[in-house]
PDB file of C-alpha atoms and ligand atoms in Angstrom:
ATOM      1  CA  MET A1435       0.000   0.000   0.000  1.00  0.00           C
ATOM      2  CA  LYS A1436       1.325   3.420  -0.981  1.00  0.00           C
ATOM      3  CA  ILE A1437      -0.001   6.409   0.903  1.00  0.00           C
ATOM      4  CA  VAL A1438       0.637  10.145   0.705  1.00  0.00           C
ATOM      5  CA  MET A1439      -0.208  12.216   3.787  1.00  0.00           C
ATOM      6  CA  LEU A1440      -1.568  15.668   2.958  1.00  0.00           C
ATOM      7  CA  GLY A1441      -2.302  18.573   5.264  1.00  0.00           C
ATOM      8  CA  ALA A1442      -0.933  21.821   6.622  1.00  0.00           C
ATOM      9  CA  PRO A1443       2.253  21.839   8.677  1.00  0.00           C
ATOM     10  CA  GLY A1444       1.247  20.717  12.167  1.00  0.00           C
ATOM     11  CA  ALA A1445      -1.990  19.047  11.031  1.00  0.00           C
ATOM     12  CA  GLY A1446      -0.855  15.715  12.457  1.00  0.00           C
ATOM     13  CA  LYS A1447       0.512  13.972   9.339  1.00  0.00           C
ATOM     14  CA  GLY A1448       3.592  12.616  11.094  1.00  0.00           C
ATOM     15  CA  THR A1449       1.624  11.500  14.157  1.00  0.00           C
ATOM     16  CA  GLN A1450      -0.813   9.541  11.989  1.00  0.00           C
ATOM     17  CA  ALA A1451       1.902   8.249   9.636  1.00  0.00           C
ATOM     18  CA  GLU A1452       3.662   6.563  12.580  1.00  0.00           C
ATOM     19  CA  LYS A1453       0.428   4.864  13.633  1.00  0.00           C
ATOM     20  CA  ILE A1454      -0.299   3.667  10.087  1.00  0.00           C
ATOM     21  CA  ALA A1455       3.291   2.421   9.773  1.00  0.00           C
ATOM     22  CA  ALA A1456       2.944   0.352  12.962  1.00  0.00           C
ATOM     23  CA  LYS A1457      -0.398  -1.142  11.940  1.00  0.00           C
ATOM     24  CA  TYR A1458       0.405  -1.915   8.296  1.00  0.00           C
ATOM     25  CA  GLN A1459       4.110  -2.663   8.800  1.00  0.00           C
ATOM     26  CA  ILE A1460       5.323  -0.263   6.130  1.00  0.00           C
ATOM     27  CA  PRO A1461       7.947   2.478   6.531  1.00  0.00           C
ATOM     28  CA  THR A1462       7.250   6.193   6.840  1.00  0.00           C
ATOM     29  CA  ILE A1463       9.385   8.462   4.717  1.00  0.00           C
ATOM     30  CA  SER A1464       9.378  11.985   6.100  1.00  0.00           C
ATOM     31  CA  THR A1465      11.311  14.461   3.973  1.00  0.00           C
ATOM     32  CA  GLY A1466      11.296  16.895   6.916  1.00  0.00           C
ATOM     33  CA  ASN A1467      12.964  14.268   9.137  1.00  0.00           C
ATOM     34  CA  ILE A1468      15.545  13.462   6.436  1.00  0.00           C
ATOM     35  CA  PHE A1469      16.416  17.161   6.055  1.00  0.00           C
ATOM     36  CA  ARG A1470      16.581  17.687   9.842  1.00  0.00           C
ATOM     37  CA  LYS A1471      18.860  14.672  10.286  1.00  0.00           C
ATOM     38  CA  ASN A1472      21.192  16.076   7.631  1.00  0.00           C
ATOM     39  CA  MET A1473      21.142  19.504   9.285  1.00  0.00           C
ATOM     40  CA  LYS A1474      21.980  17.945  12.656  1.00  0.00           C
ATOM     41  CA  GLU A1475      24.850  15.945  11.166  1.00  0.00           C
ATOM     42  CA  GLY A1476      26.123  18.978   9.256  1.00  0.00           C
ATOM     43  CA  THR A1477      26.176  17.196   5.869  1.00  0.00           C
ATOM     44  CA  GLU A1478      26.422  19.100   2.563  1.00  0.00           C
ATOM     45  CA  LEU A1479      22.681  18.578   2.054  1.00  0.00           C
ATOM     46  CA  GLY A1480      22.006  19.830   5.581  1.00  0.00           C
ATOM     47  CA  LYS A1481      24.012  23.008   4.972  1.00  0.00           C
ATOM     48  CA  GLN A1482      22.256  23.539   1.638  1.00  0.00           C
ATOM     49  CA  VAL A1483      18.719  23.368   3.093  1.00  0.00           C
ATOM     50  CA  GLN A1484      19.116  24.845   6.603  1.00  0.00           C
ATOM     51  CA  ALA A1485      18.400  28.508   5.830  1.00  0.00           C
ATOM     52  CA  ILE A1486      15.397  27.641   3.640  1.00  0.00           C
ATOM     53  CA  ILE A1487      13.842  25.400   6.294  1.00  0.00           C
ATOM     54  CA  GLU A1488      14.446  27.805   9.149  1.00  0.00           C
ATOM     55  CA  ALA A1489      12.735  30.575   7.153  1.00  0.00           C
ATOM     56  CA  GLY A1490       9.686  28.364   6.487  1.00  0.00           C
ATOM     57  CA  GLY A1491      10.304  28.074   2.725  1.00  0.00           C
ATOM     58  CA  LEU A1492      10.538  24.965   0.552  1.00  0.00           C
ATOM     59  CA  VAL A1493      13.616  23.049  -0.563  1.00  0.00           C
ATOM     60  CA  PRO A1494      13.912  23.076  -4.414  1.00  0.00           C
ATOM     61  CA  ASP A1495      11.807  20.439  -6.192  1.00  0.00           C
ATOM     62  CA  GLU A1496      14.658  18.775  -8.134  1.00  0.00           C
ATOM     63  CA  LEU A1497      16.697  18.195  -4.987  1.00  0.00           C
ATOM     64  CA  THR A1498      13.715  16.862  -3.040  1.00  0.00           C
ATOM     65  CA  ASN A1499      12.474  14.612  -5.865  1.00  0.00           C
ATOM     66  CA  ALA A1500      15.912  13.040  -6.355  1.00  0.00           C
ATOM     67  CA  LEU A1501      16.240  12.375  -2.630  1.00  0.00           C
ATOM     68  CA  VAL A1502      12.817  10.716  -2.398  1.00  0.00           C
ATOM     69  CA  PHE A1503      13.130   8.621  -5.566  1.00  0.00           C
ATOM     70  CA  ASP A1504      16.459   7.317  -4.329  1.00  0.00           C
ATOM     71  CA  ARG A1505      14.920   6.419  -0.948  1.00  0.00           C
ATOM     72  CA  LEU A1506      11.931   4.666  -2.571  1.00  0.00           C
ATOM     73  CA  GLY A1507      14.357   2.313  -4.306  1.00  0.00           C
ATOM     74  CA  ASN A1508      15.280   0.773  -0.928  1.00  0.00           C
ATOM     75  CA  GLU A1509      14.255  -2.801  -0.216  1.00  0.00           C
ATOM     76  CA  ASP A1510      12.039  -1.782   2.735  1.00  0.00           C
ATOM     77  CA  CYS A1511       9.701   0.107   0.360  1.00  0.00           C
ATOM     78  CA  LYS A1512       8.864  -2.856  -1.858  1.00  0.00           C
ATOM     79  CA  ASP A1513       5.569  -3.665  -0.072  1.00  0.00           C
ATOM     80  CA  GLY A1514       4.547  -0.038   0.298  1.00  0.00           C
ATOM     81  CA  TYR A1515       5.290   3.107   2.276  1.00  0.00           C
ATOM     82  CA  ILE A1516       3.825   6.292   3.672  1.00  0.00           C
ATOM     83  CA  LEU A1517       5.076   9.621   2.383  1.00  0.00           C
ATOM     84  CA  ASP A1518       4.899  12.344   5.041  1.00  0.00           C
ATOM     85  CA  GLY A1519       5.582  15.878   3.819  1.00  0.00           C
ATOM     86  CA  TYR A1520       6.168  14.875   0.199  1.00  0.00           C
ATOM     87  CA  PRO A1521       4.994  15.791  -2.416  1.00  0.00           C
ATOM     88  CA  ARG A1522       4.585  19.406  -1.338  1.00  0.00           C
ATOM     89  CA  THR A1523       4.188  21.266  -4.639  1.00  0.00           C
ATOM     90  CA  VAL A1524       2.273  20.551  -7.858  1.00  0.00           C
ATOM     91  CA  PRO A1525       5.546  19.903  -9.787  1.00  0.00           C
ATOM     92  CA  GLN A1526       6.632  17.426  -7.055  1.00  0.00           C
ATOM     93  CA  ALA A1527       3.258  15.662  -7.224  1.00  0.00           C
ATOM     94  CA  GLU A1528       3.483  15.427 -11.012  1.00  0.00           C
ATOM     95  CA  ALA A1529       7.069  14.143 -10.855  1.00  0.00           C
ATOM     96  CA  TYR A1530       6.088  11.551  -8.234  1.00  0.00           C
ATOM     97  CA  LEU A1531       3.091  10.292 -10.256  1.00  0.00           C
ATOM     98  CA  ALA A1532       5.350  10.073 -13.354  1.00  0.00           C
ATOM     99  CA  PHE A1533       7.933   8.154 -11.292  1.00  0.00           C
ATOM    100  CA  LEU A1534       5.229   5.668 -10.248  1.00  0.00           C
ATOM    101  CA  ALA A1535       3.977   5.268 -13.823  1.00  0.00           C
ATOM    102  CA  GLU A1536       7.534   4.612 -15.068  1.00  0.00           C
ATOM    103  CA  ASN A1537       7.757   1.818 -12.495  1.00  0.00           C
ATOM    104  CA  ASN A1538       4.309   0.396 -13.412  1.00  0.00           C
ATOM    105  CA  ASP A1539       3.182   1.371  -9.977  1.00  0.00           C
ATOM    106  CA  LYS A1540       0.360   3.450  -8.498  1.00  0.00           C
ATOM    107  CA  LEU A1541      -0.554   5.516  -5.457  1.00  0.00           C
ATOM    108  CA  ASP A1542      -3.386   4.002  -3.379  1.00  0.00           C
ATOM    109  CA  HIS A1543      -4.435   6.882  -1.132  1.00  0.00           C
ATOM    110  CA  ALA A1544      -3.757  10.572  -0.631  1.00  0.00           C
ATOM    111  CA  ILE A1545      -5.120  11.304   2.850  1.00  0.00           C
ATOM    112  CA  ASP A1546      -5.734  14.908   3.790  1.00  0.00           C
ATOM    113  CA  VAL A1547      -5.574  15.548   7.540  1.00  0.00           C
ATOM    114  CA  ASP A1548      -7.636  18.699   7.505  1.00  0.00           C
ATOM    115  CA  VAL A1549      -7.109  21.268  10.273  1.00  0.00           C
ATOM    116  CA  PRO A1550      -7.930  25.006  10.077  1.00  0.00           C
ATOM    117  CA  ASP A1551      -5.090  27.512  10.471  1.00  0.00           C
ATOM    118  CA  GLU A1552      -6.413  28.726  13.871  1.00  0.00           C
ATOM    119  CA  SER A1553      -5.719  25.317  15.468  1.00  0.00           C
ATOM    120  CA  ILE A1554      -2.300  24.929  13.850  1.00  0.00           C
ATOM    121  CA  VAL A1555      -0.602  27.681  15.823  1.00  0.00           C
ATOM    122  CA  SER A1556      -1.307  26.097  19.258  1.00  0.00           C
ATOM    123  CA  ARG A1557      -0.278  22.680  17.973  1.00  0.00           C
ATOM    124  CA  MET A1558       3.051  24.001  16.763  1.00  0.00           C
ATOM    125  CA  SER A1559       3.821  25.887  19.960  1.00  0.00           C
ATOM    126  CA  GLY A1560       3.285  22.694  22.011  1.00  0.00           C
ATOM    127  CA  ARG A1561       5.142  20.367  19.641  1.00  0.00           C
ATOM    128  CA  ARG A1562       8.336  18.757  20.923  1.00  0.00           C
ATOM    129  CA  VAL A1563      10.423  16.382  18.840  1.00  0.00           C
ATOM    130  CA  CYS A1564      13.185  13.893  19.414  1.00  0.00           C
ATOM    131  CA  PRO A1565      16.331  15.070  17.597  1.00  0.00           C
ATOM    132  CA  ASP A1566      17.600  11.460  17.399  1.00  0.00           C
ATOM    133  CA  CYS A1567      14.665   9.281  16.278  1.00  0.00           C
ATOM    134  CA  GLY A1568      12.185  11.951  15.066  1.00  0.00           C
ATOM    135  CA  GLU A1569       9.325  10.904  17.403  1.00  0.00           C
ATOM    136  CA  THR A1570       6.825  13.734  17.910  1.00  0.00           C
ATOM    137  CA  TYR A1571       5.032  14.799  21.091  1.00  0.00           C
ATOM    138  CA  HIS A1572       2.763  17.581  22.293  1.00  0.00           C
ATOM    139  CA  LEU A1573       3.096  19.161  25.742  1.00  0.00           C
ATOM    140  CA  VAL A1574      -0.661  18.902  26.390  1.00  0.00           C
ATOM    141  CA  VAL A1575      -2.328  16.297  24.156  1.00  0.00           C
ATOM    142  CA  ASN A1576       0.506  13.811  23.677  1.00  0.00           C
ATOM    143  CA  PRO A1577       3.191  14.312  26.350  1.00  0.00           C
ATOM    144  CA  PRO A1578       6.126  11.907  26.805  1.00  0.00           C
ATOM    145  CA  LYS A1579       6.003   9.546  29.810  1.00  0.00           C
ATOM    146  CA  THR A1580       8.918  11.406  31.431  1.00  0.00           C
ATOM    147  CA  GLU A1581       8.923  15.163  30.915  1.00  0.00           C
ATOM    148  CA  GLY A1582      11.366  16.244  28.205  1.00  0.00           C
ATOM    149  CA  ILE A1583      12.537  12.707  27.390  1.00  0.00           C
ATOM    150  CA  CYS A1584      11.753  10.612  24.296  1.00  0.00           C
ATOM    151  CA  ASN A1585       9.717   7.463  25.135  1.00  0.00           C
ATOM    152  CA  LYS A1586      11.350   5.571  22.297  1.00  0.00           C
ATOM    153  CA  CYS A1587      15.059   6.314  22.625  1.00  0.00           C
ATOM    154  CA  GLY A1588      15.585   8.347  25.814  1.00  0.00           C
ATOM    155  CA  ALA A1589      17.039  11.451  24.106  1.00  0.00           C
ATOM    156  CA  ALA A1590      16.237  14.960  25.381  1.00  0.00           C
ATOM    157  CA  LEU A1591      13.332  16.469  23.410  1.00  0.00           C
ATOM    158  CA  ILE A1592      13.707  19.789  21.613  1.00  0.00           C
ATOM    159  CA  GLN A1593      11.481  22.427  20.055  1.00  0.00           C
ATOM    160  CA  ARG A1594      11.962  22.778  16.298  1.00  0.00           C
ATOM    161  CA  LYS A1595      13.370  26.176  15.268  1.00  0.00           C
ATOM    162  CA  ASP A1596      10.771  26.437  12.516  1.00  0.00           C
ATOM    163  CA  ASP A1597       7.970  26.026  15.094  1.00  0.00           C
ATOM    164  CA  ALA A1598       8.583  29.606  16.293  1.00  0.00           C
ATOM    165  CA  ALA A1599       5.337  31.582  15.902  1.00  0.00           C
ATOM    166  CA  GLU A1600       6.629  33.921  13.152  1.00  0.00           C
ATOM    167  CA  THR A1601       7.950  31.004  11.054  1.00  0.00           C
ATOM    168  CA  VAL A1602       4.714  29.058  11.479  1.00  0.00           C
ATOM    169  CA  GLN A1603       2.881  31.901   9.729  1.00  0.00           C
ATOM    170  CA  ASN A1604       5.330  31.705   6.780  1.00  0.00           C
ATOM    171  CA  ARG A1605       4.873  27.952   6.603  1.00  0.00           C
ATOM    172  CA  LEU A1606       1.090  28.285   6.517  1.00  0.00           C
ATOM    173  CA  THR A1607       1.353  30.816   3.689  1.00  0.00           C
ATOM    174  CA  THR A1608       3.718  28.488   1.826  1.00  0.00           C
ATOM    175  CA  TYR A1609       1.242  25.644   2.380  1.00  0.00           C
ATOM    176  CA  HIS A1610      -1.756  27.560   0.996  1.00  0.00           C
ATOM    177  CA  ASP A1611       0.213  28.927  -1.975  1.00  0.00           C
ATOM    178  CA  GLN A1612       2.210  25.883  -3.024  1.00  0.00           C
ATOM    179  CA  THR A1613       0.924  22.700  -1.381  1.00  0.00           C
ATOM    180  CA  GLU A1614      -2.858  23.016  -1.188  1.00  0.00           C
ATOM    181  CA  PRO A1615      -3.233  23.318  -4.995  1.00  0.00           C
ATOM    182  CA  MET A1616      -2.051  19.659  -5.226  1.00  0.00           C
ATOM    183  CA  ILE A1617      -5.362  18.507  -3.765  1.00  0.00           C
ATOM    184  CA  SER A1618      -7.254  18.907  -7.052  1.00  0.00           C
ATOM    185  CA  LEU A1619      -4.663  16.756  -8.793  1.00  0.00           C
ATOM    186  CA  TYR A1620      -5.397  13.826  -6.467  1.00  0.00           C
ATOM    187  CA  LYS A1621      -9.151  14.474  -6.595  1.00  0.00           C
ATOM    188  CA  GLU A1622      -9.098  14.252 -10.400  1.00  0.00           C
ATOM    189  CA  ARG A1623      -7.400  10.869 -10.141  1.00  0.00           C
ATOM    190  CA  GLY A1624      -9.825   9.506  -7.524  1.00  0.00           C
ATOM    191  CA  MET A1625      -7.098   9.087  -4.901  1.00  0.00           C
ATOM    192  CA  TYR A1626      -8.201  11.791  -2.468  1.00  0.00           C
ATOM    193  CA  ASP A1627      -9.715  11.239   0.980  1.00  0.00           C
ATOM    194  CA  ARG A1628     -10.218  13.812   3.716  1.00  0.00           C
ATOM    195  CA  VAL A1629     -10.303  13.232   7.461  1.00  0.00           C
ATOM    196  CA  ASP A1630     -11.255  15.749  10.134  1.00  0.00           C
ATOM    197  CA  GLY A1631      -7.882  16.404  11.792  1.00  0.00           C
ATOM    198  CA  THR A1632      -9.358  18.474  14.640  1.00  0.00           C
ATOM    199  CA  GLN A1633     -10.527  15.286  16.374  1.00  0.00           C
ATOM    200  CA  PRO A1634      -8.477  13.484  19.041  1.00  0.00           C
ATOM    201  CA  ILE A1635      -5.461  11.563  17.697  1.00  0.00           C
ATOM    202  CA  ASP A1636      -7.066   8.108  18.094  1.00  0.00           C
ATOM    203  CA  LYS A1637     -10.312   9.170  16.386  1.00  0.00           C
ATOM    204  CA  VAL A1638      -8.395  10.600  13.415  1.00  0.00           C
ATOM    205  CA  PHE A1639      -6.567   7.272  13.194  1.00  0.00           C
ATOM    206  CA  GLU A1640      -9.858   5.338  13.323  1.00  0.00           C
ATOM    207  CA  ASP A1641     -11.175   7.394  10.378  1.00  0.00           C
ATOM    208  CA  ILE A1642      -7.957   6.765   8.425  1.00  0.00           C
ATOM    209  CA  CYS A1643      -8.169   3.013   9.070  1.00  0.00           C
ATOM    210  CA  ALA A1644     -11.763   3.028   7.765  1.00  0.00           C
ATOM    211  CA  ILE A1645     -10.438   4.544   4.514  1.00  0.00           C
ATOM    212  CA  LEU A1646      -7.496   2.171   4.222  1.00  0.00           C
ATOM    213  CA  GLY A1647      -9.576  -0.914   5.040  1.00  0.00           C
TER     214      GLY A1647
HETATM  215  P1  LIG B 954       2.750  17.369  10.913  1.00  0.00           P
HETATM  216  O1  LIG B 954       3.526  16.096  10.699  1.00  0.00           O
HETATM  217  O2  LIG B 954       1.517  17.450  10.048  1.00  0.00           O
HETATM  218  O3  LIG B 954       3.599  18.613  10.838  1.00  0.00           O
HETATM  219  P2  LIG B 954       2.627  16.472  13.691  1.00  0.00           P
HETATM  220  O4  LIG B 954       2.182  15.051  13.552  1.00  0.00           O
HETATM  221  O5  LIG B 954       4.045  16.725  14.030  1.00  0.00           O
HETATM  222  O6  LIG B 954       2.184  17.327  12.392  1.00  0.00           O
HETATM  223  O7  LIG B 954       1.668  17.148  14.788  1.00  0.00           O
HETATM  224  C1  LIG B 954       1.850  18.518  15.175  1.00  0.00           C
HETATM  225  C2  LIG B 954       1.614  18.660  16.689  1.00  0.00           C
HETATM  226  O8  LIG B 954       0.222  18.456  16.965  1.00  0.00           O
HETATM  227  C3  LIG B 954       2.380  17.627  17.526  1.00  0.00           C
HETATM  228  O9  LIG B 954       2.795  18.232  18.725  1.00  0.00           O
HETATM  229  C4  LIG B 954       1.331  16.523  17.781  1.00  0.00           C
HETATM  230  O10 LIG B 954       1.583  15.811  18.990  1.00  0.00           O
HETATM  231  C5  LIG B 954       0.030  17.319  17.839  1.00  0.00           C
HETATM  232  N1  LIG B 954      -1.127  16.598  17.291  1.00  0.00           N
HETATM  233  C6  LIG B 954      -1.128  15.666  16.300  1.00  0.00           C
HETATM  234  N2  LIG B 954      -2.378  15.219  16.053  1.00  0.00           N
HETATM  235  C7  LIG B 954      -3.194  15.905  16.908  1.00  0.00           C
HETATM  236  C8  LIG B 954      -4.612  15.901  17.166  1.00  0.00           C
HETATM  237  N3  LIG B 954      -5.429  15.102  16.468  1.00  0.00           N
HETATM  238  N4  LIG B 954      -5.092  16.742  18.105  1.00  0.00           N
HETATM  239  C9  LIG B 954      -4.248  17.558  18.812  1.00  0.00           C
HETATM  240  N5  LIG B 954      -2.917  17.604  18.638  1.00  0.00           N
HETATM  241  C10 LIG B 954      -2.389  16.788  17.697  1.00  0.00           C
HETATM  242  P1  LIG B 955       8.042  19.026   7.883  1.00  0.00           P
HETATM  243  O1  LIG B 955       8.821  18.227   8.861  1.00  0.00           O
HETATM  244  O2  LIG B 955       7.265  18.152   6.916  1.00  0.00           O
HETATM  245  O3  LIG B 955       7.173  20.070   8.535  1.00  0.00           O
HETATM  246  O4  LIG B 955       9.106  19.796   6.972  1.00  0.00           O
HETATM  247  C1  LIG B 955       9.970  20.762   7.535  1.00  0.00           C
HETATM  248  C2  LIG B 955      10.528  21.645   6.429  1.00  0.00           C
HETATM  249  O5  LIG B 955      11.343  20.847   5.535  1.00  0.00           O
HETATM  250  C3  LIG B 955       9.497  22.324   5.525  1.00  0.00           C
HETATM  251  O6  LIG B 955       8.972  23.509   6.081  1.00  0.00           O
HETATM  252  C4  LIG B 955      10.337  22.572   4.265  1.00  0.00           C
HETATM  253  O7  LIG B 955      11.197  23.684   4.432  1.00  0.00           O
HETATM  254  C5  LIG B 955      11.210  21.317   4.190  1.00  0.00           C
HETATM  255  N1  LIG B 955      10.545  20.257   3.394  1.00  0.00           N
HETATM  256  C6  LIG B 955      10.053  19.079   3.857  1.00  0.00           C
HETATM  257  N2  LIG B 955       9.509  18.361   2.861  1.00  0.00           N
HETATM  258  C7  LIG B 955       9.657  19.107   1.732  1.00  0.00           C
HETATM  259  C8  LIG B 955       9.277  18.928   0.377  1.00  0.00           C
HETATM  260  N3  LIG B 955       8.614  17.829  -0.023  1.00  0.00           N
HETATM  261  N4  LIG B 955       9.605  19.905  -0.506  1.00  0.00           N
HETATM  262  C9  LIG B 955      10.252  21.006  -0.117  1.00  0.00           C
HETATM  263  N5  LIG B 955      10.624  21.256   1.144  1.00  0.00           N
HETATM  264  C10 LIG B 955      10.324  20.317   2.079  1.00  0.00           C
END
């Protein structure tokens, strides 16, 4: 099963992707996590994308497409995967669908976790992430078992630089301008499903499972 998670930054794509991955035993590929790991390790790619990400902009399409297509060639993707945060522009979506067609493959579901902008800001301010394994928490709705510590790997949690209030606004603008227009592309191809992302985490997951079957 191949799934694309859609939705504004902070809508809960990553949270749901991890739950789908555990249930269906397929990997999650988060372009944001890949970029952040490279930034943390100070790789060439990390240095190239850092300023763009911290300003709330988007990494160039060609670079992002090449990175994802390379990753999708890995053995662990052969039975399916979940894309979290990719595609993020109409050209990326077109390139990804062309990549699938070239490989006689198809996308099964594009799931839109729909949350209005007003709710995004509080979600982002409470988000904490693990810099080592990428696990995501929220101070109020999804806190770690021990304050400030990742349940999964024990690392100290951090707040993402791009979750600062002024950057969140830029990211929402980027989303509405460049990412949201992709929705019609998936609708035209009959791959689009929407879930109400304002519901509690487990209810959103229940609705997604009903779509996936
Ligand atoms: P995205 O991957 O879309 O950027 P995340 O999955 O990182 O979003 O979620 C953003 C923040 O909102 C996190 O702190 C997460 O714990 C929290 N969150 C996720 N889903 C919900 C929900 N249904 N209700 C309230 N908070 C949520
Ligand atoms: P995310 O973790 O999905 O919120 O992504 C964090 C940041 O990484 C985004 O705000 C972008 O700057 C960058 N990024 C992630 N995925 C993409 C993508 N598919 N295309 C361009 N930039 C991306």
